[in-house]
CSV table of C-alpha atoms (C1' of nucleotides) in Angstrom, one decimal:
chain,number,residue,atom,x,y,z
H,88,MET,CA,24.1,0.5,-12.0
H,89,GLU,CA,24.2,2.6,-8.9
H,90,ARG,CA,20.3,3.0,-6.8
H,91,LEU,CA,19.5,6.1,-6.1
H,92,PRO,CA,21.0,7.7,-3.3
H,93,HIS,CA,18.7,8.6,0.2
H,94,ALA,CA,19.1,11.7,-1.0
H,95,TRP,CA,17.3,11.9,-4.2
H,96,PHE,CA,14.2,11.0,-2.0
H,97,ASP,CA,14.2,14.0,0.0
H,98,ARG,CA,11.5,15.6,-2.1
H,99,PRO,CA,7.8,16.1,-2.2
H,100,ALA,CA,5.3,12.5,-2.6
H,101,PRO,CA,4.3,13.1,-5.9
H,102,GLU,CA,6.9,14.0,-7.0
H,103,ILE,CA,8.9,11.4,-5.4
H,104,ALA,CA,5.8,8.6,-6.9
H,105,ARG,CA,5.6,9.9,-10.5
H,106,ALA,CA,9.4,9.5,-11.2
H,107,LEU,CA,9.3,5.9,-9.6
H,108,ILE,CA,7.3,4.6,-12.5
H,109,GLY,CA,9.8,2.4,-14.3
H,110,ALA,CA,12.1,1.9,-12.0
H,111,GLN,CA,13.6,-1.3,-10.6
H,112,LEU,CA,13.0,-2.4,-6.8
H,113,LEU,CA,14.6,-5.0,-5.0
H,114,VAL,CA,14.3,-6.5,-1.4
H,115,ARG,CA,16.7,-8.9,-0.6
H,116,GLY,CA,17.3,-9.4,-4.7
H,117,VAL,CA,13.6,-10.2,-4.7
H,118,GLY,CA,11.6,-7.7,-7.2
H,119,GLY,CA,11.1,-5.7,-10.4
H,120,ARG,CA,9.8,-3.2,-12.7
H,121,ILE,CA,7.4,-0.2,-10.8
H,122,THR,CA,4.4,-0.1,-12.3
H,123,GLU,CA,2.1,1.9,-10.1
H,124,THR,CA,2.7,4.3,-7.3
H,125,GLU,CA,0.2,6.4,-4.9
H,126,ALA,CA,2.1,9.6,-3.3
H,127,TYR,CA,1.2,10.5,0.1
H,128,ALA,CA,1.2,13.9,1.9
H,129,PRO,CA,2.0,15.2,5.1
H,130,ASP,CA,-1.5,17.4,5.4
H,131,ASP,CA,-3.1,15.0,3.0
H,132,PRO,CA,-6.2,13.6,4.6
H,133,ALA,CA,-5.6,9.9,3.8
H,134,SER,CA,-2.3,9.6,4.7
H,135,HIS,CA,-1.4,7.4,7.5
H,136,SER,CA,0.9,11.1,8.7
H,137,PHE,CA,-2.1,13.4,8.8
H,138,ARG,CA,-2.9,13.4,12.6
H,139,GLY,CA,1.3,13.5,13.5
H,140,PRO,CA,3.3,10.4,14.7
H,141,THR,CA,2.3,7.5,15.8
H,142,PRO,CA,4.1,4.0,16.1
H,143,ARG,CA,3.2,2.5,13.0
H,144,ASN,CA,3.7,5.8,10.7
H,145,ARG,CA,7.4,6.8,12.9
H,146,ALA,CA,8.8,5.9,9.7
H,147,MET,CA,7.2,8.7,7.9
H,148,PHE,CA,9.0,11.1,10.1
H,149,GLY,CA,12.8,9.7,9.5
H,150,PRO,CA,15.0,9.8,6.9
H,151,PRO,CA,14.1,9.6,3.7
H,152,GLY,CA,14.8,6.4,0.8
H,153,LEU,CA,13.6,4.1,3.4
H,154,ALA,CA,11.1,2.1,4.1
H,155,TYR,CA,7.5,1.9,5.4
H,156,VAL,CA,6.6,-1.0,6.2
H,157,TYR,CA,2.8,-1.6,7.6
H,158,ARG,CA,0.0,-4.5,8.8
H,159,SER,CA,-3.1,-3.5,6.5
H,160,TYR,CA,-6.2,-5.0,7.4
H,161,GLY,CA,-4.8,-6.7,10.5
H,162,ILE,CA,-3.1,-9.4,7.9
H,163,HIS,CA,-1.3,-7.7,4.6
H,164,LEU,CA,2.0,-5.9,5.3
H,165,CYS,CA,2.0,-3.0,2.8
H,166,LEU,CA,5.3,-1.4,1.1
H,167,ASN,CA,6.2,2.2,1.4
H,168,VAL,CA,9.4,5.1,0.0
H,169,THR,CA,10.0,7.8,2.6
H,170,CYS,CA,10.3,11.1,1.1
H,171,GLN,CA,10.6,14.0,3.0
H,172,PRO,CA,8.9,14.4,6.1
H,173,GLY,CA,5.4,12.8,7.1
H,174,SER,CA,5.5,11.8,3.8
H,175,ALA,CA,5.6,8.6,1.7
H,176,VAL,CA,4.9,6.5,-1.8
H,177,LEU,CA,3.2,3.2,-1.6
H,178,ILE,CA,4.3,0.7,-4.3
H,179,ARG,CA,0.7,-1.0,-5.8
H,180,ALA,CA,2.3,-3.3,-8.2
H,181,LEU,CA,5.2,-4.4,-10.2
H,182,GLU,CA,6.2,-5.9,-13.0
H,183,PRO,CA,8.0,-9.0,-11.4
H,184,LEU,CA,11.7,-10.1,-12.6
H,185,SER,CA,14.2,-10.9,-9.5
H,186,GLY,CA,13.7,-14.2,-7.7
H,187,MET,CA,10.8,-15.4,-10.2
H,188,GLU,CA,11.4,-18.7,-7.7
H,189,ALA,CA,10.6,-17.0,-4.4
H,190,MET,CA,7.6,-15.2,-6.1
H,191,THR,CA,5.9,-17.8,-7.1
H,192,ALA,CA,6.4,-19.8,-3.9
H,193,ARG,CA,5.9,-17.2,-1.8
H,194,ARG,CA,2.8,-16.5,-3.8
H,195,GLY,CA,1.1,-19.6,-4.4
H,196,THR,CA,0.5,-18.3,-8.3
H,197,GLN,CA,2.4,-19.2,-11.6
H,198,ASP,CA,0.9,-16.4,-13.3
H,199,PRO,CA,3.4,-13.3,-13.5
H,200,ARG,CA,0.4,-10.8,-13.7
H,201,ARG,CA,-0.6,-12.1,-10.2
H,202,LEU,CA,2.4,-12.5,-8.4
H,203,CYS,CA,2.6,-8.7,-7.6
H,204,ALA,CA,-0.7,-6.8,-8.4
H,205,GLY,CA,-1.6,-4.7,-5.3
H,206,PRO,CA,-0.2,-3.6,-1.9
H,207,GLY,CA,-0.6,-6.7,0.1
H,208,CYS,CA,0.2,-9.1,-2.8
H,209,ILE,CA,4.0,-7.1,-3.3
H,210,GLY,CA,4.1,-8.2,0.6
H,211,GLN,CA,3.8,-11.6,0.3
H,212,ALA,CA,5.6,-12.0,-3.2
H,213,LEU,CA,8.8,-10.1,-1.5
H,214,ALA,CA,8.7,-11.9,1.7
H,215,LEU,CA,8.1,-8.6,4.3
H,216,ARG,CA,8.2,-8.4,7.7
H,217,ILE,CA,7.2,-5.9,10.1
H,218,GLU,CA,10.9,-5.4,10.9
H,219,ASP,CA,11.9,-4.5,7.8
H,220,ASP,CA,10.1,-0.9,9.0
H,221,GLY,CA,12.2,2.0,8.7
H,222,THR,CA,15.2,0.1,8.1
H,223,ASP,CA,17.6,0.2,4.9
H,224,ILE,CA,15.8,-2.6,3.0
H,225,LEU,CA,15.7,-1.1,-0.6
H,226,THR,CA,17.4,-1.3,-3.2
H,227,ILE,CA,16.2,1.2,-6.4
H,228,LEU,CA,17.9,1.5,-9.4
H,229,PRO,CA,17.0,4.2,-12.0
H,230,GLY,CA,14.6,3.0,-15.1
H,231,PRO,CA,14.0,4.6,-18.5
H,232,GLU,CA,12.0,7.3,-19.4
H,233,VAL,CA,8.0,6.3,-19.8
H,234,ARG,CA,4.3,6.8,-20.3
H,235,ILE,CA,2.9,7.4,-17.2
H,236,VAL,CA,-0.9,7.0,-16.6
H,237,THR,CA,-2.5,9.4,-13.3
H,238,GLY,CA,-6.3,8.9,-11.6
H,239,PRO,CA,-7.6,9.4,-8.1
H,240,ARG,CA,-6.0,6.8,-5.9
H,241,ILE,CA,-7.4,3.1,-4.8
H,242,GLY,CA,-9.3,1.7,-1.5
H,243,ILE,CA,-9.3,5.6,0.6
H,244,SER,CA,-12.4,7.9,1.6
H,245,ARG,CA,-11.2,11.0,2.1
H,246,ALA,CA,-9.1,13.5,-0.3
H,247,VAL,CA,-10.6,11.7,-3.1
H,248,ASP,CA,-10.4,13.8,-5.6
H,249,LEU,CA,-6.6,14.0,-5.4
H,250,PRO,CA,-5.1,12.3,-8.6
H,251,TRP,CA,-2.1,10.6,-6.8
H,252,ARG,CA,-2.1,7.0,-8.4
H,253,PHE,CA,0.8,6.5,-11.4
H,254,GLY,CA,0.6,4.1,-13.5
H,255,MET,CA,2.9,2.9,-16.4
H,256,ALA,CA,0.6,3.6,-19.7
H,257,GLY,CA,-0.1,0.0,-21.4
H,258,SER,CA,1.5,-2.6,-18.1
H,259,ARG,CA,-0.4,-5.0,-17.7
H,260,PHE,CA,0.9,-5.2,-14.5
H,261,LEU,CA,-1.2,-3.4,-12.7
H,262,SER,CA,-3.1,-4.0,-9.1
H,263,ARG,CA,-6.6,-2.8,-11.0
H,264,PRO,CA,-6.9,-0.7,-15.0
H,265,PHE,CA,-6.2,3.5,-14.9
H,266,ARG,CA,-10.0,4.7,-16.5
H,267,ASN,CA,-8.9,8.1,-17.5
H,268,LEU,CA,-7.0,9.2,-20.4
H,269,GLY,CA,-4.6,11.2,-18.2
H,270,ARG,CA,-1.7,10.7,-20.3
H,271,ILE,CA,1.2,12.5,-19.1
U,55,DG,C1',-12.7,0.4,27.9
U,56,DC,C1',-15.3,-0.3,23.4
U,57,DA,C1',-17.0,0.3,18.5
U,58,DC,C1',-16.2,0.9,14.6
U,59,DC,C1',-12.7,2.0,10.2
U,60,DG,C1',-10.0,1.4,7.4
U,61,DA,C1',-4.1,2.7,1.7
U,62,DT,C1',-6.8,-5.5,1.2
U,63,DT,C1',-7.0,-10.3,-0.9
U,64,DT,C1',-9.4,-14.2,-1.2
U,65,DG,C1',-12.9,-17.4,-1.6
U,66,DC,C1',-17.6,-18.7,-2.0
U,67,DT,C1',-22.8,-17.1,-3.0
W,75,DG,C1',-21.6,-9.2,-5.5
W,76,DC,C1',-19.8,-10.1,-1.0
W,77,DA,C1',-18.4,-12.0,3.5
W,78,DA,C1',-14.7,-12.8,6.5
W,79,DA,C1',-9.8,-12.5,8.5
W,80,DT,C1',-7.9,-9.7,12.0
W,81,DC,C1',-4.9,-5.4,14.7
W,82,DG,C1',-3.9,-0.3,15.1
W,83,DG,C1',-6.0,3.9,14.9
W,84,DT,C1',-9.7,7.3,15.8
W,85,DG,C1',-13.8,8.8,18.5
W,86,DC,C1',-16.5,9.0,22.2
W,87,DG,C1',-18.5,8.0,27.1
DNA sequence: GCACCGATTTGCT
DNA sequence: GCAAATCGGTGCG
């Protein structure tokens, strides 16, 4: 199976965020099935890119299909896939499949449901480094068509009504449950 | 220059 | 339920 080419990601973030649910994501051979994403767009007040390029967010204005890795709350490293300029998709949760041993060791738990349930947890499970920012570390393989649920993004205070959080319906590998009945 | 706020997680009360 | 950990960005003086 071929990985999705960079040009595939040259689309608006909400479209990519939805399409990535069910795909498989690997970083240096470790990862799993994408179960939860969020979209961030150029004209989106909740996006790091909203006020233009900075040293932190410069990857969001670069080529599509690369990693945008940023430090969250000074502690965690969170993973995005870049899309159209100023756009990115935050990877919020995975169903862990590959490199289970490495992930359990890094996360300090055997519970598969806690390995990659949250953006900071993914950063730790995949051993992301700040030097990965803006680089081509992502292998993303197409997955099956799956039922999608949507809802408001988590942890933001602006544009709170946009339904730009996407999840795999019925998955047990989510950072938090989806309240809504917003199936697609 | 300085204070405050996050695209978070964990552990303790 | 709440505070702590810790740093880049933003806004104000």
